Coordinates of C-alpha atoms in Angstrom, one line a residue:
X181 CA 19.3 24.0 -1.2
X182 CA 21.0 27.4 -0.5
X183 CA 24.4 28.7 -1.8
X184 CA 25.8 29.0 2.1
X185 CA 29.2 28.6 2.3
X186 CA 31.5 28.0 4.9
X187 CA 33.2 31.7 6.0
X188 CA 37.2 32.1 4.8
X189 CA 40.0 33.0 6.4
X190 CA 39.5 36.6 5.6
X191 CA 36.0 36.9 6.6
X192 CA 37.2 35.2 10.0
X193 CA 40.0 37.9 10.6
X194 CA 37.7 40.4 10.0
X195 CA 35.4 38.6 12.6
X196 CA 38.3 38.9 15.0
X197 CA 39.5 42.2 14.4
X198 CA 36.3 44.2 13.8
X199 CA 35.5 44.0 18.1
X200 CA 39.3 44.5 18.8
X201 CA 39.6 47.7 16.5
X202 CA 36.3 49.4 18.1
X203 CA 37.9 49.1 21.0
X204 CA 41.1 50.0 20.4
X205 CA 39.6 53.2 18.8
X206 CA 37.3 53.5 21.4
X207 CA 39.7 53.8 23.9
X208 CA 42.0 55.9 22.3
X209 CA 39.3 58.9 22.0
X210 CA 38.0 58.2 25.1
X211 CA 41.7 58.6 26.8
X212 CA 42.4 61.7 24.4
X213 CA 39.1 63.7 25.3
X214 CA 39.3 62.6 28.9
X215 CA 43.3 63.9 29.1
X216 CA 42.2 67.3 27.2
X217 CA 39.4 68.1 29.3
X218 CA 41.5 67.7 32.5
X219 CA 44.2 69.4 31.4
X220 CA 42.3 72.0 30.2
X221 CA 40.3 72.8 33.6
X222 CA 44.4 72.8 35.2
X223 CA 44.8 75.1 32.8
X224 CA 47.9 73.1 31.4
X225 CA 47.2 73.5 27.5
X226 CA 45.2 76.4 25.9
X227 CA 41.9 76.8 25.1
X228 CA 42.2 75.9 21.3
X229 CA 43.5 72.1 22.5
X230 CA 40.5 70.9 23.7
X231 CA 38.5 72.2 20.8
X232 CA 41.0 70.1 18.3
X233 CA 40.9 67.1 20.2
X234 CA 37.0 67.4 20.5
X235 CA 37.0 68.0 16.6
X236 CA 39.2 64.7 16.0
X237 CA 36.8 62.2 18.0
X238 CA 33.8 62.8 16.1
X239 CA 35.9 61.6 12.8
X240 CA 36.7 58.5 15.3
X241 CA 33.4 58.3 16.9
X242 CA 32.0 58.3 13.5
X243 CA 34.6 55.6 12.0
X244 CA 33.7 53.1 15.4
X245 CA 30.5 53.3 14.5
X246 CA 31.0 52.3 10.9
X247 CA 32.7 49.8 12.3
X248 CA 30.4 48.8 14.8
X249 CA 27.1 48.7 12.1
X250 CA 29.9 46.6 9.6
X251 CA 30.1 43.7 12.2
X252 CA 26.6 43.6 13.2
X253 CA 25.7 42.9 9.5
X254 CA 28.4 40.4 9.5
X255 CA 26.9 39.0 12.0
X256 CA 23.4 39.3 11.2
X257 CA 24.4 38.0 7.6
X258 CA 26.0 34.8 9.2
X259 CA 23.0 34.2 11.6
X260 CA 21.0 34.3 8.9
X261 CA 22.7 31.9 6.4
X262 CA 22.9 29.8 9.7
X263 CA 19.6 29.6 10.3
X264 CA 18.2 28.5 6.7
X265 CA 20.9 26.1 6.7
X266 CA 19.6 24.8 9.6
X267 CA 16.1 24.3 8.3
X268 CA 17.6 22.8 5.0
X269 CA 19.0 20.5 7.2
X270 CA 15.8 19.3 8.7
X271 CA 13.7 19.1 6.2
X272 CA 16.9 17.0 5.0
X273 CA 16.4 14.8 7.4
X274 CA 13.0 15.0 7.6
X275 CA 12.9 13.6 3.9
X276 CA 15.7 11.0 4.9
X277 CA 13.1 10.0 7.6
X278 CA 10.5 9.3 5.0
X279 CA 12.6 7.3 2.8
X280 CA 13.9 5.4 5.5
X281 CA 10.4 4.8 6.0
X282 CA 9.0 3.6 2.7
X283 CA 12.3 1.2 2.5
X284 CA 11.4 0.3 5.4
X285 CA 7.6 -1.0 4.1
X286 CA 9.0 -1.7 0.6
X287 CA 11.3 -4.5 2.4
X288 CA 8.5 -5.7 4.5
X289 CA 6.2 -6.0 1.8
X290 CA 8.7 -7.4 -0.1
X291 CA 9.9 -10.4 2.7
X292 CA 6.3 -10.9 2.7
X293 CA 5.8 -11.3 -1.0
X294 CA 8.5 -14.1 -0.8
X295 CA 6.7 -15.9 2.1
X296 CA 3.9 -15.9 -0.1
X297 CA 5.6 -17.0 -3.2
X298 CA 6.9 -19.9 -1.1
X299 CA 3.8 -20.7 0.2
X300 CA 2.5 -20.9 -3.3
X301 CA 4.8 -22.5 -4.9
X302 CA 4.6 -25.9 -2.6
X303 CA 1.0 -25.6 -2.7
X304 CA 0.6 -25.8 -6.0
X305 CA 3.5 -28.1 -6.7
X306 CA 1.5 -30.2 -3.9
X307 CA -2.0 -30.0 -5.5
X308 CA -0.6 -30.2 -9.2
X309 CA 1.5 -33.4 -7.8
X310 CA -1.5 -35.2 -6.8
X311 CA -4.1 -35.4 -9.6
X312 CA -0.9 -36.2 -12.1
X313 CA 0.3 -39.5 -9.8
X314 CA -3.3 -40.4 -10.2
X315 CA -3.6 -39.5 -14.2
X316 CA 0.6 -41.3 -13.9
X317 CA -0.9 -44.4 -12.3
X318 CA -3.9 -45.1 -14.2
X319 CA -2.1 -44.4 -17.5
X320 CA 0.8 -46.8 -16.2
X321 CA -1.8 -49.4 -15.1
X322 CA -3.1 -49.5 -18.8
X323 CA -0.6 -49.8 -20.8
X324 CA 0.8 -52.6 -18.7
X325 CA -2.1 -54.5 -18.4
X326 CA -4.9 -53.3 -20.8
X327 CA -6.3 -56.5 -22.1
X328 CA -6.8 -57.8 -18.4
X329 CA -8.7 -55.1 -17.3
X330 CA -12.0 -55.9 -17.8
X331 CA -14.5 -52.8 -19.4
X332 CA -16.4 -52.0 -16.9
X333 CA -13.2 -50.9 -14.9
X334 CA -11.5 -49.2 -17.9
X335 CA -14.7 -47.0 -17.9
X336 CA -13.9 -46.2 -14.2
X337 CA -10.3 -45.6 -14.9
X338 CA -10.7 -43.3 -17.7
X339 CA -13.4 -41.4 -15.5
X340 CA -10.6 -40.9 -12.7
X341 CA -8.1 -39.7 -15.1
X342 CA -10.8 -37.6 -16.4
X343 CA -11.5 -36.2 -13.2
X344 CA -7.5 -35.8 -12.3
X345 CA -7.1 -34.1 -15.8
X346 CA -10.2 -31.1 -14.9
X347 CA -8.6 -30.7 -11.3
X348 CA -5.5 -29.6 -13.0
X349 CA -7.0 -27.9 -15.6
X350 CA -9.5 -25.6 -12.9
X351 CA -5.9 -24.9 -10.6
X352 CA -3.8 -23.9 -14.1
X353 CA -6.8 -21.6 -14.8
X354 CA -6.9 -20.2 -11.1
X355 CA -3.4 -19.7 -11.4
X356 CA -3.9 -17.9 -15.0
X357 CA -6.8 -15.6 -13.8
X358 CA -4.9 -14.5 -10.5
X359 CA -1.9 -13.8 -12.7
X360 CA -4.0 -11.2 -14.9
X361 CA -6.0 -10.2 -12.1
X362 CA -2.3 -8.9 -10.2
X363 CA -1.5 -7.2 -13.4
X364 CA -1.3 -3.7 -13.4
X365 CA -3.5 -2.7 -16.5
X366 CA -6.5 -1.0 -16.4
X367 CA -10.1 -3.3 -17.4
X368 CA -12.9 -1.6 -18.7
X369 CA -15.8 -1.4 -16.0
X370 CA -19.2 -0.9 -18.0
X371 CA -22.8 -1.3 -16.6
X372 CA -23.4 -4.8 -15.6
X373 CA -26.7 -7.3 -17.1
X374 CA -26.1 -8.9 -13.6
X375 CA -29.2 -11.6 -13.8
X376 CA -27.5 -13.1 -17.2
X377 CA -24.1 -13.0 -15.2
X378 CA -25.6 -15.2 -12.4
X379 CA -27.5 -17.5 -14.8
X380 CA -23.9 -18.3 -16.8
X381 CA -21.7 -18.3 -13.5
X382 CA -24.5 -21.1 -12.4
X383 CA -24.7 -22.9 -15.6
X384 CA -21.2 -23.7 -15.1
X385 CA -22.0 -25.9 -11.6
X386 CA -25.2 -27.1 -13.3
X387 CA -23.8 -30.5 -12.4
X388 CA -23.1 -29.5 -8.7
X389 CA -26.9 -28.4 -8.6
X390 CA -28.2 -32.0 -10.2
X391 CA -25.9 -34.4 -8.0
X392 CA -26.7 -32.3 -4.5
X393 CA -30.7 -31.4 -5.7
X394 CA -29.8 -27.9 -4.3
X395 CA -32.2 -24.8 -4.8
X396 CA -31.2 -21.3 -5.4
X397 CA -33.5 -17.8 -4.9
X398 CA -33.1 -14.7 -6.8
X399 CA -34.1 -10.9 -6.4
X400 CA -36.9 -9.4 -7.6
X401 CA -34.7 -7.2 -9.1
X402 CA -31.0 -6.4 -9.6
X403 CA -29.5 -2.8 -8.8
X404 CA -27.4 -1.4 -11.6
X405 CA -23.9 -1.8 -10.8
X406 CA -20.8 -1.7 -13.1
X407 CA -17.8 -4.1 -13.4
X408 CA -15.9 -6.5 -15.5
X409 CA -18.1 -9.2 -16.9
X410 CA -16.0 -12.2 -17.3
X411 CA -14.8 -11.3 -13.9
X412 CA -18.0 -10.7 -11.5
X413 CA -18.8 -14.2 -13.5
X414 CA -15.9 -15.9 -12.0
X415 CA -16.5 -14.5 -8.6
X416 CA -20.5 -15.5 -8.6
X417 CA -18.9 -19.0 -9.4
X418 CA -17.0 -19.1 -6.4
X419 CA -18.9 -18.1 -4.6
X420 CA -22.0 -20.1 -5.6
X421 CA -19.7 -23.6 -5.6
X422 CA -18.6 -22.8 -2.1
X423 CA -22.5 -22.1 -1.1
X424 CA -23.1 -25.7 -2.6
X425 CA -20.0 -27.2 -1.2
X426 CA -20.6 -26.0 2.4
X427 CA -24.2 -25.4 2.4
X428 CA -26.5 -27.8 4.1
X429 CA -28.2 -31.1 2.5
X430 CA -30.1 -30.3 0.3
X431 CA -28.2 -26.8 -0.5
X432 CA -30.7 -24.1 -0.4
X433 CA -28.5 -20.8 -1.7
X434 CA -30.2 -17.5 -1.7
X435 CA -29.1 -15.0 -3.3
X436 CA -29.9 -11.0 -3.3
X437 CA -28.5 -7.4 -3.5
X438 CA -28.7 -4.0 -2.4
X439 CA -28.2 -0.4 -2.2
X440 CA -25.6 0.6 0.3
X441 CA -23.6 3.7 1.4
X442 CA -21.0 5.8 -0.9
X443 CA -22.4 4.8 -3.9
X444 CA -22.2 0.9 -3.8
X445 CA -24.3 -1.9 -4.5
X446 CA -23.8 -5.2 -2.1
X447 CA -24.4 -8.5 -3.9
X448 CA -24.3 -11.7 -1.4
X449 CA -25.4 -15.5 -1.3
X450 CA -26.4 -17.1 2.2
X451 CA -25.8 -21.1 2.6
X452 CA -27.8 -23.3 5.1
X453 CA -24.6 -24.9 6.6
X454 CA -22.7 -24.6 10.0
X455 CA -21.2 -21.5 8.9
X456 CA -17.7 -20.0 10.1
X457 CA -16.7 -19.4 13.3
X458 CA -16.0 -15.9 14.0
X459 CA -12.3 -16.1 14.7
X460 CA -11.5 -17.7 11.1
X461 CA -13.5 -15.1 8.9
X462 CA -10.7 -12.9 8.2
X463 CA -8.6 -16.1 7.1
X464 CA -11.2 -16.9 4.6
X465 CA -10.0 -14.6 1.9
X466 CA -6.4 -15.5 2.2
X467 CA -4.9 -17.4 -0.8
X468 CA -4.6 -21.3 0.3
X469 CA -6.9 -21.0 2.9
X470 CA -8.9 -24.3 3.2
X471 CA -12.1 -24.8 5.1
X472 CA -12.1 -27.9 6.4
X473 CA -15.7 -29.9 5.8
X474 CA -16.8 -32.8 4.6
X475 CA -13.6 -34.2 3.1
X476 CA -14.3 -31.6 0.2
X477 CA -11.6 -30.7 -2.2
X478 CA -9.9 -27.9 -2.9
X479 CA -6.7 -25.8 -3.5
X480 CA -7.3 -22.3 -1.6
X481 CA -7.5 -19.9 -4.1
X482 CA -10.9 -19.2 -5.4
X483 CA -11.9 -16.8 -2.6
X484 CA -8.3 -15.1 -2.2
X485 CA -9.0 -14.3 -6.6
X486 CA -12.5 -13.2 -5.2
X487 CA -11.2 -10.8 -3.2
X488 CA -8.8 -9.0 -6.2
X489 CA -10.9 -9.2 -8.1
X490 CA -13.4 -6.8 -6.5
X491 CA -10.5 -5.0 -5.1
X492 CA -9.6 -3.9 -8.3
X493 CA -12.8 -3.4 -9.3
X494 CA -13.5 -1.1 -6.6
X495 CA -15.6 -3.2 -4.1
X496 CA -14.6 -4.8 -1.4
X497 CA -15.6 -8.6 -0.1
X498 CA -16.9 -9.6 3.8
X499 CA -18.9 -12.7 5.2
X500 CA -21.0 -12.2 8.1
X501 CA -22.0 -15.4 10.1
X502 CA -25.9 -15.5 10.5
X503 CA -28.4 -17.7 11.8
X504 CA -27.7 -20.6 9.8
X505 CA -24.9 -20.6 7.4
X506 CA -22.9 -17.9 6.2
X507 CA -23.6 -14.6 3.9
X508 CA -20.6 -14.0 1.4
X509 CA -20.9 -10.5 0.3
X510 CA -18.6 -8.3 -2.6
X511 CA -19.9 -4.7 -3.5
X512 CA -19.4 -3.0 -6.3
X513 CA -19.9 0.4 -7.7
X514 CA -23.5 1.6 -8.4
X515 CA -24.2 3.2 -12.0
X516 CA -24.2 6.8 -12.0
X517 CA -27.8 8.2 -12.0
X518 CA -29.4 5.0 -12.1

């Protein structure tokens, strides 16, 4: 900001009286040279008159003048300091604008963080609340009456509660990952042995691939691309268990990659089932999004971590609908010179 300040009460006088006193002066020489020369030509004062008067204006001609130049660069001086603070003032305003702005966004995306905190919390009370009234009921049932229940349903029972007991275990450890995943600290990305990625990522739904008799293809070959291990694991297992979940009967899951533009390398697995209409793709990758087939489980997340996931590792995630089924897609960046 400048150093204007507001002109005093001297400065104004001056303001005031600078125009007044050239005139006044003005005048005054004017009056005296115009009432010497004409008395001169009546021949009412001698000759020396005139040439005295005529000497005195220039001393007043040249005092108006300094007079004159001192309020112009008054003026000047003023307009000057006037105009800067007017652009101060602008670009004042102009970065008010741009505050208001991002307060603007920062509340929005704050309102909208709470409408999803909401959302999340009674989804996850809801899906947490359901596996422990079965693992509450089962438990209750036993300790009432244990030496009624006969063995074969004691087996079943502990199986249920089994089953209740990993559902809450695979949401706490959704909830876990997207928690580090929203963190803001840096992960190492380092070049990625993607086909031994792939092979653990589908040894952990080795019993999904036994009970449905599903059939996966690989690539040839696996473009070099760079990541976070444990991470690009967990997506490949999403999206491999939602490829067996929605796929056809008998699943049949192929999977492949390739090059694409600025740098990238696309990895995607195509399903044989009814695939997504077009209209709900961009919900897919929302957290608590549910797809609705089959009567098959689930609590909305896996996809929605997906999607950070690559986002923080640089890629980006996409389904297109094809022929038969769906194509799930995430890219990643290629390795440098490879």
């Amino acid at each position: 900001m400048s150093s204007y300040q507001a002109p005093d009460k001297t400065f104004l006088q001056r303001l005031v009286d600078t125009p007044l006193k050239i005139a006044i002066i003005s005048s005054i020489a004017s009056l005296l040279i115009t009432l010497a020369l004409v008395q001169y030509i009546q021949g009412h004062v001698p000759r020396f008159v005139p040439f005295i008067v005529v000497t005195c204006a220039f001393p007043c001609a040249y005092f108006t003048s300094r007079l004159a130049f001192s309020y112009q660069r008054i003026i000047t001086e003023q307009n000057n300091q006037l105009r800067q603070l007017s652009k101060e003032v602008r670009q004042v305003n102009q970065l008010l604008y741009q505050r208001n702005q991002e307060l603007t966004q920062l509340t929005d995306n704050l309102q909208n963080k709470n409408e999803e905190l909401q959302a999340f919390a009674r989804t996850v009370a809801h899906d947490l609340k359901n596996p422990l009234t079965v693992i509450m009921t089962y438990t209750n049932l036993l300790v009432i009456r244990l030496h009624e229940v006969p063995p074969e349903s004691l087996v079943e029972m502990a199986l249920k509660i089994q089953h209740a007991g990993q559902k809450m275990a695979h949401i706490i450890d959704s909830l876990l990952l997207l928690a580090h995943v929203g963190q803001r600290q840096e992960v190492q990305s380092e070049p990625l042995i993607m086909a031994e990625i792939v092979e653990e990522a589908q040894g952990r739904l080795s019993h999904l691939f036994d009970e449905l008799d599903a059939t996966v293809t690989y690539p040839s070959e696996w473009p070099p691309a760079k990541g976070y291990a444990p991470w690009v694991e967990e997506v490949w297992s999403n999206y491999l268990s939602n490829a067996l979940k929605y796929g056809g009967r008998p699943p049949r899951v192929e999977i492949g990659a390739d090059r694409v533009m600025d740098g990238m390398v696309r990895f995607w697995v195509i399903d044989n089932g009814d695939g997504i209409a077009e209209a709900d793709m961009d919900a897919v990758f929302q957290e608590f999004t549910r797809r609705d087939a089959k009567g098959i489980e689930g609590h909305g997340l896996g996809l929605s971590i997906c999607r950070r996931i690559i986002e923080r590792l640089g890629g980006q995630t996409g389904i297109e609908s094809i022929e038969q089924g769906s194509k799930f897609y995430f890219t990643l960046p290629a390795v440098d010179n490879a």
